[in-house]
Tab-separated table of C-alpha atoms and ligand atoms in Angstrom:
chain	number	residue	atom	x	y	z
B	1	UNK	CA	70.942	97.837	151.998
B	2	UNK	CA	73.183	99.827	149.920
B	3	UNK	CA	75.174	102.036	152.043
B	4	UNK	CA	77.154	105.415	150.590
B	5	UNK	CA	80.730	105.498	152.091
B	6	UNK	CA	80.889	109.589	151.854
B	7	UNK	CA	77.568	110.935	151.714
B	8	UNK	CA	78.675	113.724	149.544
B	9	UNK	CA	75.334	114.130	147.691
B	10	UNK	CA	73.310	114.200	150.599
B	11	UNK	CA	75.499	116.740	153.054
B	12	UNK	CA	75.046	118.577	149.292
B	13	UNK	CA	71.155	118.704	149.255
B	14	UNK	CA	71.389	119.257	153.248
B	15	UNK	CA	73.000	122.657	152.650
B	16	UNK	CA	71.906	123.084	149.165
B	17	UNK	CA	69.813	126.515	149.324
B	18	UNK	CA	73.117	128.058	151.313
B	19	UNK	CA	75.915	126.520	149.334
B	20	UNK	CA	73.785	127.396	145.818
B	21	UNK	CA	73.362	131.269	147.137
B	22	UNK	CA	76.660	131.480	147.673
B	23	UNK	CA	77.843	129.769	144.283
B	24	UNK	CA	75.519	131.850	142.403
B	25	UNK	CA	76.813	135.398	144.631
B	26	UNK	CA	80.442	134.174	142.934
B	27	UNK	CA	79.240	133.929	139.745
B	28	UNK	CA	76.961	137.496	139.562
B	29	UNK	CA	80.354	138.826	140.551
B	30	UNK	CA	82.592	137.020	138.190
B	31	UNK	CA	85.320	137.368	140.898
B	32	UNK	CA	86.581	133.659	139.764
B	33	UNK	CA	90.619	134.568	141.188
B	34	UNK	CA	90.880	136.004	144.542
B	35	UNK	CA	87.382	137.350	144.985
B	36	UNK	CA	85.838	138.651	148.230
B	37	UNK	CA	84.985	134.868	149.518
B	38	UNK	CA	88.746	133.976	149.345
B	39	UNK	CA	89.384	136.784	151.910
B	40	UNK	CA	86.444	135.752	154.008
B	41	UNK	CA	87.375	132.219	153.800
B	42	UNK	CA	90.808	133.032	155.862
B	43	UNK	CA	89.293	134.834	158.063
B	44	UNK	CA	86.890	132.627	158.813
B	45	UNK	CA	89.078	129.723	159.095
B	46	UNK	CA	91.718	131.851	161.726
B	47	UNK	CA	88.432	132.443	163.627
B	48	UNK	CA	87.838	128.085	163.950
B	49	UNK	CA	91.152	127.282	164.350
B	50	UNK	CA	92.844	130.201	166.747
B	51	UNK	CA	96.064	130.620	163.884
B	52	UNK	CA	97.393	133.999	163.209
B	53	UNK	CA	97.184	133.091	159.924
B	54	UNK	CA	95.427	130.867	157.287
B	55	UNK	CA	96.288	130.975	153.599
B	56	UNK	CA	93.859	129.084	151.307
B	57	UNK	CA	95.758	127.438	148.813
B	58	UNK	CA	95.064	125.434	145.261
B	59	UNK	CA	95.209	121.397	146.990
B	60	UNK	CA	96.296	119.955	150.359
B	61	UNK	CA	99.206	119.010	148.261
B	62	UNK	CA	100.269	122.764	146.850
B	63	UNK	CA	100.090	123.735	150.843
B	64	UNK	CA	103.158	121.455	151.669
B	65	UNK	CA	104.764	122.709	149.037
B	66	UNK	CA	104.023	126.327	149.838
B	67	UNK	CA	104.857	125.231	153.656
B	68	UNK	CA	108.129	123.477	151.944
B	69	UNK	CA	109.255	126.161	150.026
B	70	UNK	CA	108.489	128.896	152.486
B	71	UNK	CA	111.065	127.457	154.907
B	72	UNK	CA	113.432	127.363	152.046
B	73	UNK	CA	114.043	123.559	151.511
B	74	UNK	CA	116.658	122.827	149.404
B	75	UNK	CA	118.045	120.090	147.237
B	76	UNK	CA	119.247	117.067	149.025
B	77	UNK	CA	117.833	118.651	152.675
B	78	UNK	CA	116.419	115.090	154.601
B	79	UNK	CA	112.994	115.772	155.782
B	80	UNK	CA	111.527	113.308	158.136
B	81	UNK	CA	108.388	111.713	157.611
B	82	UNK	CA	106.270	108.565	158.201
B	83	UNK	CA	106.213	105.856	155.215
B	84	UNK	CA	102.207	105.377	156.130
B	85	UNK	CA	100.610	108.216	154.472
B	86	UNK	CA	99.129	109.470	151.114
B	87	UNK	CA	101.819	109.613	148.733
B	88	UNK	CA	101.619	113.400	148.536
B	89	UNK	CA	103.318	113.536	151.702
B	90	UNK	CA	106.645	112.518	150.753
B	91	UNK	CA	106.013	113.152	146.803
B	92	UNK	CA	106.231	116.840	147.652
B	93	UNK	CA	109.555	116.598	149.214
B	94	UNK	CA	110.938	114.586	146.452
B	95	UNK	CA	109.887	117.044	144.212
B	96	UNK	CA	111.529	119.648	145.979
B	97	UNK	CA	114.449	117.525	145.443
B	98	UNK	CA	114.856	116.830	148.814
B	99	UNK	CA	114.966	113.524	150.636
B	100	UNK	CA	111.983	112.095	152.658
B	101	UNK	CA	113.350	110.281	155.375
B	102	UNK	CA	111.091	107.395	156.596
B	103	UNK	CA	110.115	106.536	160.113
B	104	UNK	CA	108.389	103.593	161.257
B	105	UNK	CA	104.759	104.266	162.922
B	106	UNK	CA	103.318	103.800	166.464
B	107	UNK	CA	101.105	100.313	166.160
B	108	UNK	CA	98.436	102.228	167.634
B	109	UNK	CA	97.865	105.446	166.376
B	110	UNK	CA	99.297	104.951	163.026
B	111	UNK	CA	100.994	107.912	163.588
B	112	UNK	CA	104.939	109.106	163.284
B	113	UNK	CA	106.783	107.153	166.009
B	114	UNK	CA	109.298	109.595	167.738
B	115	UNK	CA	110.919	107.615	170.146
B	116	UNK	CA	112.246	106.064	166.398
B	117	UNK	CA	113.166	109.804	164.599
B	118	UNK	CA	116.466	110.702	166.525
B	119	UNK	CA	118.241	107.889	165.015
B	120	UNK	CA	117.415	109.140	161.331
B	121	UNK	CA	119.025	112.726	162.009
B	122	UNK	CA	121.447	113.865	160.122
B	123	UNK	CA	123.651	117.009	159.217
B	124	UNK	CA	120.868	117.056	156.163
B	125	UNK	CA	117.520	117.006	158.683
B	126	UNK	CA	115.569	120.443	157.655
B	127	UNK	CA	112.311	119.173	159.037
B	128	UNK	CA	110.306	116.775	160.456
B	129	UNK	CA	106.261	115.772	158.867
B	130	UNK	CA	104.287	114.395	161.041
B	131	UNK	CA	100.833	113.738	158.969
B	132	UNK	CA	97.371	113.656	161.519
B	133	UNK	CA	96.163	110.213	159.740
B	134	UNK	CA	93.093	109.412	159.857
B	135	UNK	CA	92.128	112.705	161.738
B	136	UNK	CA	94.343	112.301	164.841
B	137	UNK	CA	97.579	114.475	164.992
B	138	UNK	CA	100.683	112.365	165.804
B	139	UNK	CA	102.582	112.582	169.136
B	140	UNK	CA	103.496	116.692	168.548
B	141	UNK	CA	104.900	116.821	172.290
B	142	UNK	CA	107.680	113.988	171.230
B	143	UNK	CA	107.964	115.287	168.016
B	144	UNK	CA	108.384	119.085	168.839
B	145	UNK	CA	110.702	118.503	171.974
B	146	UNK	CA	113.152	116.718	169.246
B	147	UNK	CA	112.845	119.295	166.987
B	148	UNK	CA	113.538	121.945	168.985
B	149	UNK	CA	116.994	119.896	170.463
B	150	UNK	CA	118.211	119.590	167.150
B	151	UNK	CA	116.449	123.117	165.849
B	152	UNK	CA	114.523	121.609	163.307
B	153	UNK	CA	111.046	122.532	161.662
B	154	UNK	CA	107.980	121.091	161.958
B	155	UNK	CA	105.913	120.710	159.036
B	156	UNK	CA	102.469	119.083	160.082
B	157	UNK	CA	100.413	117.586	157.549
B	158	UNK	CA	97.048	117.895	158.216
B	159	UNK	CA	95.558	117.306	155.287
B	160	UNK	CA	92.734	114.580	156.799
B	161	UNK	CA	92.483	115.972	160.336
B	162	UNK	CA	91.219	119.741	159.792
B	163	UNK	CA	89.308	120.712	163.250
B	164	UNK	CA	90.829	118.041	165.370
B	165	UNK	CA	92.905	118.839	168.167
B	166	UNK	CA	96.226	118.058	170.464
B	167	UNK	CA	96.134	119.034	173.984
B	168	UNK	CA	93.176	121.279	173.234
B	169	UNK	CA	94.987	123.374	170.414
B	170	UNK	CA	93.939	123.084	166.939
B	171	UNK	CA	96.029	120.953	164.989
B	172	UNK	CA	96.125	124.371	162.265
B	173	UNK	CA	98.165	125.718	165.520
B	174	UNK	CA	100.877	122.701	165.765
B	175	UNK	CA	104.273	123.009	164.384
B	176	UNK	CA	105.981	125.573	162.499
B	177	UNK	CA	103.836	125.531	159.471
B	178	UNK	CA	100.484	123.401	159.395
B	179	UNK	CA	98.378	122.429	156.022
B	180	UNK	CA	94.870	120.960	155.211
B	181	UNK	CA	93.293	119.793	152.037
B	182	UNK	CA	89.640	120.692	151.036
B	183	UNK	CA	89.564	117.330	148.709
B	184	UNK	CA	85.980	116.498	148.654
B	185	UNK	CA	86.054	113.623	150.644
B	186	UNK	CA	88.353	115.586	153.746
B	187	UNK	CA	86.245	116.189	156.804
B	188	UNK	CA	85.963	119.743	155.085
B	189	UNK	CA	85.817	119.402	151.247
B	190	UNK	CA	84.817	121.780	148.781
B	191	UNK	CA	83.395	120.766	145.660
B	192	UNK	CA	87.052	120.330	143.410
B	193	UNK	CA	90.730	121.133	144.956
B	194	UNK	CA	91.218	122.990	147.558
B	195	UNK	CA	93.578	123.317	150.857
B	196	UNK	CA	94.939	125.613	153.056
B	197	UNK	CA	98.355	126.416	154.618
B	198	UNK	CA	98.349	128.039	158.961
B	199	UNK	CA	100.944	129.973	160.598
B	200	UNK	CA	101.765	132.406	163.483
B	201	UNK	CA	104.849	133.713	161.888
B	202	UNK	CA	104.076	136.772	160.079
B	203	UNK	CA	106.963	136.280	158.333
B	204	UNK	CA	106.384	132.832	157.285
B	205	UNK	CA	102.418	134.049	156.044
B	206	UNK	CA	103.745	136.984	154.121
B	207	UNK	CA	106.410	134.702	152.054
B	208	UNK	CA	103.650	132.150	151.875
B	209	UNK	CA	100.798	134.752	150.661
B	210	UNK	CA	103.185	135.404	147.741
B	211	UNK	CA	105.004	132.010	146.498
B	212	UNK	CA	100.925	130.959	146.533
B	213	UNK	CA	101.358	134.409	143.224
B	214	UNK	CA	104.035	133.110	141.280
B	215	UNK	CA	106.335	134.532	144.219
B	216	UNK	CA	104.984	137.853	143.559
B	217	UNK	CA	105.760	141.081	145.408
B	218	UNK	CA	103.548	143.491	143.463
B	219	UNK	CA	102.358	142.821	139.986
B	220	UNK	CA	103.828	141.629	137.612
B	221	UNK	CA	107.587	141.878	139.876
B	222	UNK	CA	108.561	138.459	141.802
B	223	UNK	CA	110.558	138.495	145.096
B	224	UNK	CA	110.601	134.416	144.325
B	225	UNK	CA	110.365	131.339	142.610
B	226	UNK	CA	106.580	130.836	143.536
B	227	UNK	CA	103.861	128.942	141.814
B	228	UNK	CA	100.511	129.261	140.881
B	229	UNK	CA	98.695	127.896	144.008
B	230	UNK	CA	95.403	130.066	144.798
B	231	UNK	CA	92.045	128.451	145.096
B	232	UNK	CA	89.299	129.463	143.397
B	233	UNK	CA	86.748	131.704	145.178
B	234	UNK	CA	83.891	129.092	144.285
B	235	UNK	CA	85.641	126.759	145.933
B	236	UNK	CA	86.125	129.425	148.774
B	237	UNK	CA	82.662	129.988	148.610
B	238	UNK	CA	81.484	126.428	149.327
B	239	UNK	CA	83.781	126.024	152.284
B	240	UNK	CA	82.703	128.936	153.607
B	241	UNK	CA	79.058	127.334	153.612
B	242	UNK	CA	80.501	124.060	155.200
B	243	UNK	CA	82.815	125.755	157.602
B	244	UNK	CA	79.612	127.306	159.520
B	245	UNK	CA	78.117	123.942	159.759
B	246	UNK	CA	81.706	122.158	160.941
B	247	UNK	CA	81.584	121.789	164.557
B	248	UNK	CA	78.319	120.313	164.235
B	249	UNK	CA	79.752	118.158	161.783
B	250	UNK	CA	82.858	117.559	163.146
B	251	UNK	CA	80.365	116.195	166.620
B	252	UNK	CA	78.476	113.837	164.410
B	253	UNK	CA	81.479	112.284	163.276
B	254	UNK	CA	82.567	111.393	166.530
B	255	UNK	CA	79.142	109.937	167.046
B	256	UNK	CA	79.184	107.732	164.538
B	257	UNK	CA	83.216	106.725	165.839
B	258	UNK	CA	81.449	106.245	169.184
B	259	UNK	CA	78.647	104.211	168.217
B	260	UNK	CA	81.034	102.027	166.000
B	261	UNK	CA	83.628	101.598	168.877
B	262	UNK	CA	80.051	99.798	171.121
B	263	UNK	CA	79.075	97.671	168.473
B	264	UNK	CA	82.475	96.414	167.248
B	265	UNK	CA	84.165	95.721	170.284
B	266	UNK	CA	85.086	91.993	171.178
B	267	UNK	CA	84.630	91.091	167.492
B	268	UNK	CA	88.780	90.147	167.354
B	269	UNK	CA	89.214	93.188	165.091
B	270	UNK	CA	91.463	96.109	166.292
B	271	UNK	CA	89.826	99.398	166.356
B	272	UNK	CA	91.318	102.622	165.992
B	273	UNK	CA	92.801	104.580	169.035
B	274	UNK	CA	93.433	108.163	169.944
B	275	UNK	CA	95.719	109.479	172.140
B	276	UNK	CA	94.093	111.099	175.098
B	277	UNK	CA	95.628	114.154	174.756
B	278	UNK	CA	93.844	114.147	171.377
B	279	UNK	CA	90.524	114.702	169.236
B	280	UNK	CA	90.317	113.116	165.913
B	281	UNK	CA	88.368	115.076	163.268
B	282	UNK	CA	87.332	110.928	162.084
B	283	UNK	CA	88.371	111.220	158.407
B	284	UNK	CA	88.256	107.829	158.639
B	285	UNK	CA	87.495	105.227	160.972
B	286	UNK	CA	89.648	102.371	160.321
B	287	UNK	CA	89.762	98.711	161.639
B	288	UNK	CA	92.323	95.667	161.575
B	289	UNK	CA	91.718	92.765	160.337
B	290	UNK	CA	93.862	89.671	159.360
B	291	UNK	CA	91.626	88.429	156.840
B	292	UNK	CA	90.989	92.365	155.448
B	293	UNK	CA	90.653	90.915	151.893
B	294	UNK	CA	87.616	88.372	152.409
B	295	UNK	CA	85.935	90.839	154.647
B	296	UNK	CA	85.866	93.507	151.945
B	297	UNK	CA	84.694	90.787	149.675
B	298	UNK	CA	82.146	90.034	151.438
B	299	UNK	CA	81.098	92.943	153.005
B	300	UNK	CA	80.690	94.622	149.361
B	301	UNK	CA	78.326	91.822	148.492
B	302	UNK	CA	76.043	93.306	151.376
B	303	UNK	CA	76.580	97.043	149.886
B	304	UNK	CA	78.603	98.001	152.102
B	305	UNK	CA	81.712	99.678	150.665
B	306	UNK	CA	85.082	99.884	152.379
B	307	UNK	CA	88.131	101.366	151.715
B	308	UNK	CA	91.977	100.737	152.410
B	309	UNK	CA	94.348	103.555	153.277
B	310	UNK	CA	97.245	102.311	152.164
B	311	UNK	CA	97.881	99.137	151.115
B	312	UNK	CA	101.300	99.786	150.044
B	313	UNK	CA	103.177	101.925	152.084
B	314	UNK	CA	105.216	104.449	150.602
B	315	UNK	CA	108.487	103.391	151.358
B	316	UNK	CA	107.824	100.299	149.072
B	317	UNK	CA	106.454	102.115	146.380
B	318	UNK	CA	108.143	102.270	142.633
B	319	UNK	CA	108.389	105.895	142.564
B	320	UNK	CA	110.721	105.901	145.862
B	321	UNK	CA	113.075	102.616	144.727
B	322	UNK	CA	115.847	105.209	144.635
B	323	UNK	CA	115.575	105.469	148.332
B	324	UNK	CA	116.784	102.044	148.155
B	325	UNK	CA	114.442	100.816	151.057
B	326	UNK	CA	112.292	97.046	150.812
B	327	UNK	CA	110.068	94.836	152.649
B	328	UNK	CA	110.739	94.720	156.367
B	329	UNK	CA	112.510	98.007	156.781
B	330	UNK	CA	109.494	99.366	158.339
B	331	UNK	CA	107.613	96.329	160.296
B	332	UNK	CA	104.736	97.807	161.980
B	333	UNK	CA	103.778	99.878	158.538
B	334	UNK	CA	103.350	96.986	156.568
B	335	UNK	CA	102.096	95.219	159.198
B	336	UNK	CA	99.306	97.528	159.262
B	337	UNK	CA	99.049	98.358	155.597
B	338	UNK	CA	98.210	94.460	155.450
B	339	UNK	CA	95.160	94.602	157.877
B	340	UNK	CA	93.719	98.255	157.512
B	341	UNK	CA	90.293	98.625	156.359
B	342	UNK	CA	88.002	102.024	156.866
B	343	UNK	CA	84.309	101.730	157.074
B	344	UNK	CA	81.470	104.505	155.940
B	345	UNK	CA	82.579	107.530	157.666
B	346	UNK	CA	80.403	110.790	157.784
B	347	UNK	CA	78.380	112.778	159.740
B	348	UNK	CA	75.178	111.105	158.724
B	349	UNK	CA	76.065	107.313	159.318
B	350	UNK	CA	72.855	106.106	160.845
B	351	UNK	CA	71.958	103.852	163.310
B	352	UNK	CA	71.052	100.851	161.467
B	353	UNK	CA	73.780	101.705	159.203
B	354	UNK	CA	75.959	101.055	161.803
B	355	UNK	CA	74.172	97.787	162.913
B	356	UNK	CA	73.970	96.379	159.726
B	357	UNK	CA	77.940	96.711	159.390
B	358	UNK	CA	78.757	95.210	162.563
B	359	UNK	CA	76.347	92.447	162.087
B	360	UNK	CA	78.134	92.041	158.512
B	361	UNK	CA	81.434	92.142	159.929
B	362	UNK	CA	81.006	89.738	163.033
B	363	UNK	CA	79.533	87.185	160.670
R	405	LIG	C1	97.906	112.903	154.263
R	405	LIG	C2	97.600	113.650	153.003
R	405	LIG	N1	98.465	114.585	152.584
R	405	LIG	C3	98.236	115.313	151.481
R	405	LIG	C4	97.101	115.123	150.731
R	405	LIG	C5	96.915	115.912	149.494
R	405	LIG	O1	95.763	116.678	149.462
R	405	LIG	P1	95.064	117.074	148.074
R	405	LIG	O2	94.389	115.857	147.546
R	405	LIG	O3	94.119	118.164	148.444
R	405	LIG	O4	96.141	117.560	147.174
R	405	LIG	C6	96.163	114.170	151.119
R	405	LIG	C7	94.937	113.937	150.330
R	405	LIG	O5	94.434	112.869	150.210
R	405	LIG	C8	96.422	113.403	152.287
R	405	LIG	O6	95.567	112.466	152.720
């Protein structure tokens, strides 16, 4: 058996007819920059996730810096963030010229710890990222009620865990500013870049809506130092198609989480684990393992492809030396970053799919 970790060609010929309708509508109209399907795209995506406001953007990684910059982040702010993430997380802030400030994870969620984040505020602290890995959002009850005593922001990065939720709000609707990416592989990809930035500050979506233009008031005259961050209406359009077929989707993935969860229990692996005041949108669904680098060995040699998100966590990385952080600073991220492993995840794992892994995995 050769199994396909994504699925992206078959969700494509799933919803081909709808998704090709809608390309070709684009390109009869030739509206390629901020065409009618950009417009129904944020409306749309208010309508699923309950925000006031939702601002497609060029990449899940433009939207924190849209988010970033929005709330005004200066040079040498501190923003607080967890060291187990994509690197865009904290590469944003750096690039602000700002300072991510790490904080070790909770060994079972993954997630920002923040019993750990008071003792990394300073005078500097702007903000606090969270980042929903996997698909769960972190702990936003611990991590708002320290915000607010220290009147911080909350930046949320939810660039894996679009349609998941925290005690029953979207996680769109958590923090000050929250952000998704439409990478092709996300829960919701289109079919390039793509991402999306929610607020319910009017205030915050209008300054938002315009650094996403170059900062632009009215054309061709800039309020601020903005950037060129739109997404394309054909990627609009695509999302659009997926969006109506996302809670279905977004079931099916916790299906296949289920089904894993029955047949992998008591096989001395650790399995993932959400909060129960959460939902996880199942970007991934990731196991432990101490011996992570045989298993993918061998598991490949059965065609079954795995993944490992991250194996070097970001604190340790070359790029953020300056920080002057190294091995052991952060325990239970490198611990983890040594045994993580994520198997196929998608809506249209099947059955013996999932039987074939397990059987794989226990032997
Ligand atoms: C946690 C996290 N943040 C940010 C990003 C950046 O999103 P994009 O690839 O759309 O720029 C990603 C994408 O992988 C991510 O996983």
């Amino acid at each position: 058996m050769q199994i396909d970790f994504a699925k992206l060609q078959y969700q494509y010929q799933l919803y081909k007819t709808e998704i090709d309708e809608a390309l070709h509508a684009v390109l009869d109209k030739s509206n390629y920059i901020m065409g009618d399907e950009v417009r129904e795209l944020e409306e749309n995506l208010q309508t699923f996730t309950g925000t006031k406001h939702a601002i497609s953007c060029s990449s899940g990684t433009d939207a924190l810096l849209l988010a970033m910059m929005a709330l005004d982040i200066q040079p040498d702010d501190e923003i607080i963030t967890t060291p187990f993430t994509f690197i865009a997380t904290a590469e944003t802030i750096a690039f602000l010229k700002a300072k991510p400030v790490f904080v070790d994870i909770d060994e079972k969620t993954y997630n920002l710890d923040p019993t750990k984040i008071e003792d990394k505020i300073t005078s500097k602290t702007k903000a606090i990222m969270p980042v929903s890995l996997y698909g769960q959002p972190a702990d936003i009850e611990g991590i708002q009620a320290i915000a607010d005593k220290h009147g911080l922001k909350v930046i949320v990065d939810g660039a894996q865990s679009f349609g998941s939720t925290f005690n029953g709000k979207t996680d769109s609707n958590l923090g000050d500013i929250s952000t998704t990416s439409f990478f092709p592989a996300k829960p919701l990809g289109c079919f390039g870049d793509g991402g999306a930035v929610f607020t319910n500050n009017d205030t915050l979506a209008q300054k938002i809506k315009s650094l996403r233009v170059h900062g632009q008031s009215k054309r061709y005259h800039h309020q601020y130092v903005g950037m060129g961050g739109r997404m394309d209406t054909i990627q609009c359009a695509v999302v659009n198609v997926k969006l109506k077929h996302y809670a279905k989707d977004l079931a099916l993935r916790q299906e296949v989480a289920k089904k894993y969860t029955k047949v992998l229990k008591e096989k001395n692996i650790i399995l993932p684990f959400i909060n129960k005041k959460a939902t996880s949108a199942w970007a991934q669904y990731s196991i432990r393992v101490q011996n992570r680098d045989e298993v993918q060995t061998k598991l490949k040699a059965q065609g079954i492809p795995t993944a490992v998100h991250y194996p070097l966590p970001l604190h340790l990385q070359e790029c953020f030396a300056y920080l002057g952080q190294g091995k052991g600073d952060f325990p239970i991220c490198e611990l983890v970053s040594n045994e993580i492993m994520s198997l196929p995840m998608n809506p249209y794992v099947e059955n013996d799919e999932i039987a074939y892994i397990a059987q794989h995995i226990s032997s």
